[in-house]
PDB file of C-alpha atoms in Angstrom:
ATOM      1  CA  UNK A   6      20.576  11.087 -99.564  1.00  0.00           C
ATOM      2  CA  UNK A   7      18.604   8.115 -98.446  1.00  0.00           C
ATOM      3  CA  UNK A   8      16.798   6.500-101.050  1.00  0.00           C
ATOM      4  CA  UNK A   9      13.832   4.129-100.370  1.00  0.00           C
ATOM      5  CA  UNK A  10      12.217   2.894-103.747  1.00  0.00           C
ATOM      6  CA  UNK A  11       9.004   0.917-104.369  1.00  0.00           C
ATOM      7  CA  UNK A  12       8.724  -1.421-107.431  1.00  0.00           C
ATOM      8  CA  UNK A  13       5.487   0.292-108.730  1.00  0.00           C
ATOM      9  CA  UNK A  14       3.611   3.518-108.289  1.00  0.00           C
ATOM     10  CA  UNK A  15       0.220   2.168-109.441  1.00  0.00           C
ATOM     11  CA  UNK A  16      -0.936  -1.501-109.725  1.00  0.00           C
ATOM     12  CA  UNK A  17      -4.026  -2.948-110.634  1.00  0.00           C
ATOM     13  CA  UNK A  18      -4.789  -6.447-109.634  1.00  0.00           C
ATOM     14  CA  UNK A  19      -7.779  -8.969-109.636  1.00  0.00           C
ATOM     15  CA  UNK A  20      -9.208 -10.667-106.458  1.00  0.00           C
ATOM     16  CA  UNK A  21      -7.535 -13.764-105.558  1.00  0.00           C
ATOM     17  CA  UNK A  22      -4.268 -12.735-107.353  1.00  0.00           C
ATOM     18  CA  UNK A  23      -1.057 -13.194-105.424  1.00  0.00           C
ATOM     19  CA  UNK A  24       0.490  -9.685-105.244  1.00  0.00           C
ATOM     20  CA  UNK A  25       4.210  -8.813-104.574  1.00  0.00           C
ATOM     21  CA  UNK A  26       5.343  -5.270-103.604  1.00  0.00           C
ATOM     22  CA  UNK A  27       8.866  -4.651-103.528  1.00  0.00           C
ATOM     23  CA  UNK A  28      10.988  -2.251-101.355  1.00  0.00           C
ATOM     24  CA  UNK A  29      14.586  -1.301-101.619  1.00  0.00           C
ATOM     25  CA  UNK A  30      16.967   1.239 -99.396  1.00  0.00           C
ATOM     26  CA  UNK A  31      20.384   2.176-100.095  1.00  0.00           C
ATOM     27  CA  UNK A  32      21.505   3.406 -96.764  1.00  0.00           C
ATOM     28  CA  UNK A  33      22.209   0.087 -94.992  1.00  0.00           C
ATOM     29  CA  UNK A  34      19.333   0.544 -92.537  1.00  0.00           C
ATOM     30  CA  UNK A  35      18.428  -2.510 -90.135  1.00  0.00           C
ATOM     31  CA  UNK A  36      14.566  -1.617 -89.950  1.00  0.00           C
ATOM     32  CA  UNK A  37      12.189  -1.728 -92.564  1.00  0.00           C
ATOM     33  CA  UNK A  38       8.591  -1.394 -92.424  1.00  0.00           C
ATOM     34  CA  UNK A  39       5.383  -1.774 -94.542  1.00  0.00           C
ATOM     35  CA  UNK A  40       2.334   0.370 -93.712  1.00  0.00           C
ATOM     36  CA  UNK A  41      -1.248   1.052 -95.437  1.00  0.00           C
ATOM     37  CA  UNK A  42      -2.538   4.286 -95.733  1.00  0.00           C
ATOM     38  CA  UNK A  43      -6.365   5.005 -95.836  1.00  0.00           C
ATOM     39  CA  UNK A  44      -8.086   8.339 -95.673  1.00  0.00           C
ATOM     40  CA  UNK A  45      -8.916   9.113 -91.902  1.00  0.00           C
ATOM     41  CA  UNK A  46      -7.046   6.201 -90.655  1.00  0.00           C
ATOM     42  CA  UNK A  47      -3.391   7.502 -90.907  1.00  0.00           C
ATOM     43  CA  UNK A  48      -0.389   5.097 -91.442  1.00  0.00           C
ATOM     44  CA  UNK A  49      -1.147   1.644 -90.088  1.00  0.00           C
ATOM     45  CA  UNK A  50       1.783  -0.915 -89.640  1.00  0.00           C
ATOM     46  CA  UNK A  51       1.391  -4.213 -91.391  1.00  0.00           C
ATOM     47  CA  UNK A  52       4.752  -5.825 -90.898  1.00  0.00           C
ATOM     48  CA  UNK A  53       8.334  -4.694 -89.946  1.00  0.00           C
ATOM     49  CA  UNK A  54      11.571  -6.265 -89.964  1.00  0.00           C
ATOM     50  CA  UNK A  55      14.633  -5.420 -87.752  1.00  0.00           C
ATOM     51  CA  UNK A  56      17.050  -7.665 -89.368  1.00  0.00           C
ATOM     52  CA  UNK A  57      17.583  -9.894 -92.414  1.00  0.00           C
ATOM     53  CA  UNK A  58      15.134 -13.062 -92.085  1.00  0.00           C
ATOM     54  CA  UNK A  59      13.409 -11.278 -88.931  1.00  0.00           C
ATOM     55  CA  UNK A  60       9.791 -10.304 -88.915  1.00  0.00           C
ATOM     56  CA  UNK A  61       7.410  -8.977 -86.442  1.00  0.00           C
ATOM     57  CA  UNK A  62       3.673  -8.520 -87.112  1.00  0.00           C
ATOM     58  CA  UNK A  63       2.497  -4.880 -86.822  1.00  0.00           C
ATOM     59  CA  UNK A  64      -1.254  -3.864 -86.088  1.00  0.00           C
ATOM     60  CA  UNK A  65      -2.988  -5.319 -89.233  1.00  0.00           C
ATOM     61  CA  UNK A  66      -0.958  -8.329 -90.538  1.00  0.00           C
ATOM     62  CA  UNK A  67      -4.102 -10.413 -91.604  1.00  0.00           C
ATOM     63  CA  UNK A  68      -3.940 -11.215 -95.213  1.00  0.00           C
ATOM     64  CA  UNK A  69      -0.324 -10.173 -95.593  1.00  0.00           C
ATOM     65  CA  UNK A  70       3.189 -11.812 -95.206  1.00  0.00           C
ATOM     66  CA  UNK A  71       6.672 -10.369 -95.657  1.00  0.00           C
ATOM     67  CA  UNK A  72       9.913 -11.655 -96.800  1.00  0.00           C
ATOM     68  CA  UNK A  73      13.344 -10.262 -96.051  1.00  0.00           C
ATOM     69  CA  UNK A  74      16.233 -12.262 -97.493  1.00  0.00           C
ATOM     70  CA  UNK A  75      18.671  -9.418 -97.978  1.00  0.00           C
ATOM     71  CA  UNK A  76      19.261  -6.384 -95.903  1.00  0.00           C
ATOM     72  CA  UNK A  77      18.185  -3.827 -98.368  1.00  0.00           C
ATOM     73  CA  UNK A  78      14.931  -5.288 -99.548  1.00  0.00           C
ATOM     74  CA  UNK A  79      11.828  -5.942 -98.024  1.00  0.00           C
ATOM     75  CA  UNK A  80       8.845  -7.404 -99.769  1.00  0.00           C
ATOM     76  CA  UNK A  81       5.150  -7.488 -98.977  1.00  0.00           C
ATOM     77  CA  UNK A  82       2.968 -10.188-100.299  1.00  0.00           C
ATOM     78  CA  UNK A  83      -0.694 -10.432-100.517  1.00  0.00           C
ATOM     79  CA  UNK A  84      -1.228 -14.056-100.823  1.00  0.00           C
ATOM     80  CA  UNK A  85      -4.677 -13.679-102.417  1.00  0.00           C
ATOM     81  CA  UNK A  86      -5.719 -10.216-102.827  1.00  0.00           C
ATOM     82  CA  UNK A  87      -8.935  -9.151-101.887  1.00  0.00           C
ATOM     83  CA  UNK A  88     -10.867  -5.700-102.790  1.00  0.00           C
ATOM     84  CA  UNK A  89     -10.508  -4.495 -99.062  1.00  0.00           C
ATOM     85  CA  UNK A  90      -6.660  -4.610 -99.685  1.00  0.00           C
ATOM     86  CA  UNK A  91      -7.192  -1.773-102.203  1.00  0.00           C
ATOM     87  CA  UNK A  92      -4.925   1.064-100.617  1.00  0.00           C
ATOM     88  CA  UNK A  93      -1.815   3.006-100.621  1.00  0.00           C
ATOM     89  CA  UNK A  94       1.107   1.136 -99.548  1.00  0.00           C
ATOM     90  CA  UNK A  95       4.222   2.713 -97.989  1.00  0.00           C
ATOM     91  CA  UNK A  96       7.251   1.259 -97.382  1.00  0.00           C
ATOM     92  CA  UNK A  97      10.091   2.804 -94.772  1.00  0.00           C
ATOM     93  CA  UNK A  98      13.366   2.065 -93.399  1.00  0.00           C
ATOM     94  CA  UNK A  99      15.375   3.412 -90.317  1.00  0.00           C
ATOM     95  CA  UNK A 100      18.589   2.911 -88.753  1.00  0.00           C
ATOM     96  CA  UNK A 101      19.096   1.192 -85.288  1.00  0.00           C
ATOM     97  CA  UNK A 102      17.191   2.061 -82.098  1.00  0.00           C
ATOM     98  CA  UNK A 103      13.565   1.774 -83.755  1.00  0.00           C
ATOM     99  CA  UNK A 104      13.141   5.459 -82.518  1.00  0.00           C
ATOM    100  CA  UNK A 105      15.221   6.828 -85.227  1.00  0.00           C
ATOM    101  CA  UNK A 106      13.566   8.948 -88.149  1.00  0.00           C
ATOM    102  CA  UNK A 107      11.798   6.760 -90.783  1.00  0.00           C
ATOM    103  CA  UNK A 108      12.311   7.491 -94.378  1.00  0.00           C
ATOM    104  CA  UNK A 109       9.599   6.519 -96.483  1.00  0.00           C
ATOM    105  CA  UNK A 110       9.432   5.530-100.182  1.00  0.00           C
ATOM    106  CA  UNK A 111       7.110   7.009-102.948  1.00  0.00           C
ATOM    107  CA  UNK A 112       4.336   4.554-102.192  1.00  0.00           C
ATOM    108  CA  UNK A 113       2.366   2.128-104.368  1.00  0.00           C
ATOM    109  CA  UNK A 114      -1.306   2.493-105.002  1.00  0.00           C
ATOM    110  CA  UNK A 115      -2.979  -0.900-105.328  1.00  0.00           C
ATOM    111  CA  UNK A 116      -6.064  -1.255-106.731  1.00  0.00           C
ATOM    112  CA  UNK A 117      -7.839  -4.755-106.288  1.00  0.00           C
ATOM    113  CA  UNK A 118     -10.963  -5.159-108.724  1.00  0.00           C
TER     114      UNK A 118
ATOM    115  CA  UNK B   7      -2.266  -1.999 -77.793  1.00  0.00           C
ATOM    116  CA  UNK B   8      -0.962   1.295 -77.720  1.00  0.00           C
ATOM    117  CA  UNK B   9      -3.000   3.849 -79.563  1.00  0.00           C
ATOM    118  CA  UNK B  10      -2.355   7.417 -80.828  1.00  0.00           C
ATOM    119  CA  UNK B  11      -4.988   9.877 -81.385  1.00  0.00           C
ATOM    120  CA  UNK B  12      -4.590  13.185 -83.274  1.00  0.00           C
ATOM    121  CA  UNK B  13      -7.010  16.292 -83.544  1.00  0.00           C
ATOM    122  CA  UNK B  14      -8.506  17.871 -85.500  1.00  0.00           C
ATOM    123  CA  UNK B  15      -8.554  15.564 -88.484  1.00  0.00           C
ATOM    124  CA  UNK B  16      -8.763  18.762 -90.799  1.00  0.00           C
ATOM    125  CA  UNK B  17      -8.272  22.119 -90.526  1.00  0.00           C
ATOM    126  CA  UNK B  18      -8.756  25.201 -93.097  1.00  0.00           C
ATOM    127  CA  UNK B  19      -7.227  28.459 -92.121  1.00  0.00           C
ATOM    128  CA  UNK B  20      -6.770  31.704 -94.123  1.00  0.00           C
ATOM    129  CA  UNK B  21      -3.093  32.458 -95.068  1.00  0.00           C
ATOM    130  CA  UNK B  22      -1.328  34.387 -91.807  1.00  0.00           C
ATOM    131  CA  UNK B  23      -3.463  32.446 -89.207  1.00  0.00           C
ATOM    132  CA  UNK B  24      -1.994  30.004 -86.752  1.00  0.00           C
ATOM    133  CA  UNK B  25      -2.595  26.356 -86.675  1.00  0.00           C
ATOM    134  CA  UNK B  26      -2.110  23.799 -84.060  1.00  0.00           C
ATOM    135  CA  UNK B  27      -2.414  19.869 -84.094  1.00  0.00           C
ATOM    136  CA  UNK B  28      -2.700  17.827 -80.859  1.00  0.00           C
ATOM    137  CA  UNK B  29      -1.328  14.355 -80.469  1.00  0.00           C
ATOM    138  CA  UNK B  30      -2.648  12.012 -77.361  1.00  0.00           C
ATOM    139  CA  UNK B  31      -1.403   8.615 -76.454  1.00  0.00           C
ATOM    140  CA  UNK B  32      -2.939   6.072 -74.336  1.00  0.00           C
ATOM    141  CA  UNK B  33       0.261   5.156 -72.906  1.00  0.00           C
ATOM    142  CA  UNK B  34       3.592   6.889 -71.927  1.00  0.00           C
ATOM    143  CA  UNK B  35       6.056   7.269 -74.968  1.00  0.00           C
ATOM    144  CA  UNK B  36       9.667   6.869 -74.864  1.00  0.00           C
ATOM    145  CA  UNK B  37       9.732   9.551 -78.007  1.00  0.00           C
ATOM    146  CA  UNK B  38       7.558  11.062 -80.423  1.00  0.00           C
ATOM    147  CA  UNK B  39       8.263  12.027 -84.013  1.00  0.00           C
ATOM    148  CA  UNK B  40       6.265  14.569 -86.463  1.00  0.00           C
ATOM    149  CA  UNK B  41       6.031  14.047 -90.102  1.00  0.00           C
ATOM    150  CA  UNK B  42       4.649  16.012 -92.962  1.00  0.00           C
ATOM    151  CA  UNK B  43       3.182  14.500 -95.932  1.00  0.00           C
ATOM    152  CA  UNK B  44       2.474  16.934 -98.729  1.00  0.00           C
ATOM    153  CA  UNK B  45      -0.583  16.124-101.149  1.00  0.00           C
ATOM    154  CA  UNK B  46       0.723  13.410-103.706  1.00  0.00           C
ATOM    155  CA  UNK B  47       3.682  12.799-101.715  1.00  0.00           C
ATOM    156  CA  UNK B  48       5.093  10.887 -98.801  1.00  0.00           C
ATOM    157  CA  UNK B  49       5.742  11.316 -95.101  1.00  0.00           C
ATOM    158  CA  UNK B  50       8.855  13.202 -94.423  1.00  0.00           C
ATOM    159  CA  UNK B  51      10.324  13.457 -90.670  1.00  0.00           C
ATOM    160  CA  UNK B  52      10.442  16.875 -89.349  1.00  0.00           C
ATOM    161  CA  UNK B  53      11.466  16.339 -85.825  1.00  0.00           C
ATOM    162  CA  UNK B  54      11.855  14.061 -82.662  1.00  0.00           C
ATOM    163  CA  UNK B  55      11.003  14.949 -79.011  1.00  0.00           C
ATOM    164  CA  UNK B  56      12.393  12.655 -76.296  1.00  0.00           C
ATOM    165  CA  UNK B  57      12.554  14.722 -73.093  1.00  0.00           C
ATOM    166  CA  UNK B  58       9.451  15.443 -70.852  1.00  0.00           C
ATOM    167  CA  UNK B  59       8.238  18.872 -71.444  1.00  0.00           C
ATOM    168  CA  UNK B  60      10.697  19.500 -74.386  1.00  0.00           C
ATOM    169  CA  UNK B  61      10.045  22.302 -76.738  1.00  0.00           C
ATOM    170  CA  UNK B  62      11.681  22.511 -80.272  1.00  0.00           C
ATOM    171  CA  UNK B  63      11.484  25.058 -82.794  1.00  0.00           C
ATOM    172  CA  UNK B  64      11.762  25.196 -86.512  1.00  0.00           C
ATOM    173  CA  UNK B  65      11.453  28.696 -87.911  1.00  0.00           C
ATOM    174  CA  UNK B  66       7.620  28.938 -87.776  1.00  0.00           C
ATOM    175  CA  UNK B  67       6.964  25.499 -86.328  1.00  0.00           C
ATOM    176  CA  UNK B  68       6.933  24.824 -82.427  1.00  0.00           C
ATOM    177  CA  UNK B  69       6.923  21.249 -81.141  1.00  0.00           C
ATOM    178  CA  UNK B  70       6.068  20.273 -77.433  1.00  0.00           C
ATOM    179  CA  UNK B  71       6.157  17.071 -75.525  1.00  0.00           C
ATOM    180  CA  UNK B  72       4.225  16.977 -72.492  1.00  0.00           C
ATOM    181  CA  UNK B  73       5.162  16.485 -69.265  1.00  0.00           C
ATOM    182  CA  UNK B  74       3.710  13.070 -68.678  1.00  0.00           C
ATOM    183  CA  UNK B  75       5.057  12.306 -72.076  1.00  0.00           C
ATOM    184  CA  UNK B  76       1.542  11.136 -73.191  1.00  0.00           C
ATOM    185  CA  UNK B  77       0.779  14.187 -75.482  1.00  0.00           C
ATOM    186  CA  UNK B  78       2.306  16.566 -77.861  1.00  0.00           C
ATOM    187  CA  UNK B  79       1.291  19.466 -80.141  1.00  0.00           C
ATOM    188  CA  UNK B  80       2.610  21.150 -83.380  1.00  0.00           C
ATOM    189  CA  UNK B  81       1.954  24.845 -83.684  1.00  0.00           C
ATOM    190  CA  UNK B  82       2.572  26.722 -86.883  1.00  0.00           C
ATOM    191  CA  UNK B  83       2.699  30.416 -86.515  1.00  0.00           C
ATOM    192  CA  UNK B  84       1.534  32.603 -89.629  1.00  0.00           C
ATOM    193  CA  UNK B  85       0.820  29.846 -91.922  1.00  0.00           C
ATOM    194  CA  UNK B  86       1.796  30.048 -95.536  1.00  0.00           C
ATOM    195  CA  UNK B  87       0.594  27.896 -98.637  1.00  0.00           C
ATOM    196  CA  UNK B  88       3.757  26.001 -98.379  1.00  0.00           C
ATOM    197  CA  UNK B  89       2.387  24.664 -95.166  1.00  0.00           C
ATOM    198  CA  UNK B  90      -0.397  22.540 -96.776  1.00  0.00           C
ATOM    199  CA  UNK B  91      -0.237  18.900 -96.282  1.00  0.00           C
ATOM    200  CA  UNK B  92      -1.114  16.315 -93.612  1.00  0.00           C
ATOM    201  CA  UNK B  93       0.968  16.314 -90.163  1.00  0.00           C
ATOM    202  CA  UNK B  94       1.260  13.006 -88.409  1.00  0.00           C
ATOM    203  CA  UNK B  95       2.569  12.339 -85.066  1.00  0.00           C
ATOM    204  CA  UNK B  96       4.301   9.034 -84.305  1.00  0.00           C
ATOM    205  CA  UNK B  97       5.081   7.727 -81.029  1.00  0.00           C
ATOM    206  CA  UNK B  98       7.164   4.850 -79.370  1.00  0.00           C
ATOM    207  CA  UNK B  99       5.690   3.242 -76.258  1.00  0.00           C
ATOM    208  CA  UNK B 100       7.963   2.406 -73.455  1.00  0.00           C
ATOM    209  CA  UNK B 101       6.729  -1.023 -73.336  1.00  0.00           C
ATOM    210  CA  UNK B 102       9.596  -2.561 -75.563  1.00  0.00           C
ATOM    211  CA  UNK B 103       7.511  -2.442 -78.959  1.00  0.00           C
ATOM    212  CA  UNK B 104      10.215  -1.592 -81.533  1.00  0.00           C
ATOM    213  CA  UNK B 105       7.753   0.096 -83.831  1.00  0.00           C
ATOM    214  CA  UNK B 106       6.288   3.841 -84.014  1.00  0.00           C
ATOM    215  CA  UNK B 107       2.525   4.197 -83.721  1.00  0.00           C
ATOM    216  CA  UNK B 108       0.924   6.845 -86.162  1.00  0.00           C
ATOM    217  CA  UNK B 109      -1.697   9.067 -85.471  1.00  0.00           C
ATOM    218  CA  UNK B 110      -4.344   9.555 -87.778  1.00  0.00           C
ATOM    219  CA  UNK B 111      -2.986  12.852 -89.040  1.00  0.00           C
ATOM    220  CA  UNK B 112      -4.374  16.222 -89.350  1.00  0.00           C
ATOM    221  CA  UNK B 113      -4.888  17.510 -92.742  1.00  0.00           C
ATOM    222  CA  UNK B 114      -4.173  21.126 -93.096  1.00  0.00           C
ATOM    223  CA  UNK B 115      -5.245  23.421 -96.072  1.00  0.00           C
ATOM    224  CA  UNK B 116      -4.190  27.243 -96.316  1.00  0.00           C
ATOM    225  CA  UNK B 117      -6.377  29.571 -98.129  1.00  0.00           C
ATOM    226  CA  UNK B 118      -4.263  32.314 -99.879  1.00  0.00           C
TER     227      UNK B 118
END
């Protein structure tokens, strides 16, 4: 079974803090994604990576950066957390082709106070 | 940019009733995927449609891809309480963008 794990299920941070969200997949997938999920807005793509050290901006990249130094790990960084970044963050991975099914992690619910 | 709209946002049905959610894209899609997210869970892949006019069935679920490849639907026959959750469509445009664009989802509640 494909497994996508995220470093925390729940996280509480203060405004201005630097926040790291980690995602690891064990299926040797080339593609990895970070989404945020907010009620009524569905899943919005923040960044994705199609290879090690490669990244592309999604639909809402402002305030975020990413890092992919190893194929199995994709990190989302909030350089200076703000209250409007309080959300559920979901990581996903997929094989080659970009249209292949995505496997999601359990999500991290981040609260910024 | 590409937009994927999904309606309705929410539907409450009695167990045994049918349910349909609709997905419309602003651009032609190369494929469309459907996911289900149970309450408190994460999205799980259900199916992918690729061909114009394609229809696929999974037990009580019927998925359709429009002839113009700009819309799709998911129909559930005789809903059960296990169908509760949020259903998302996600499309990949034919513009070369690598990533999927997700719809806003339809939350289904089934009254026993």
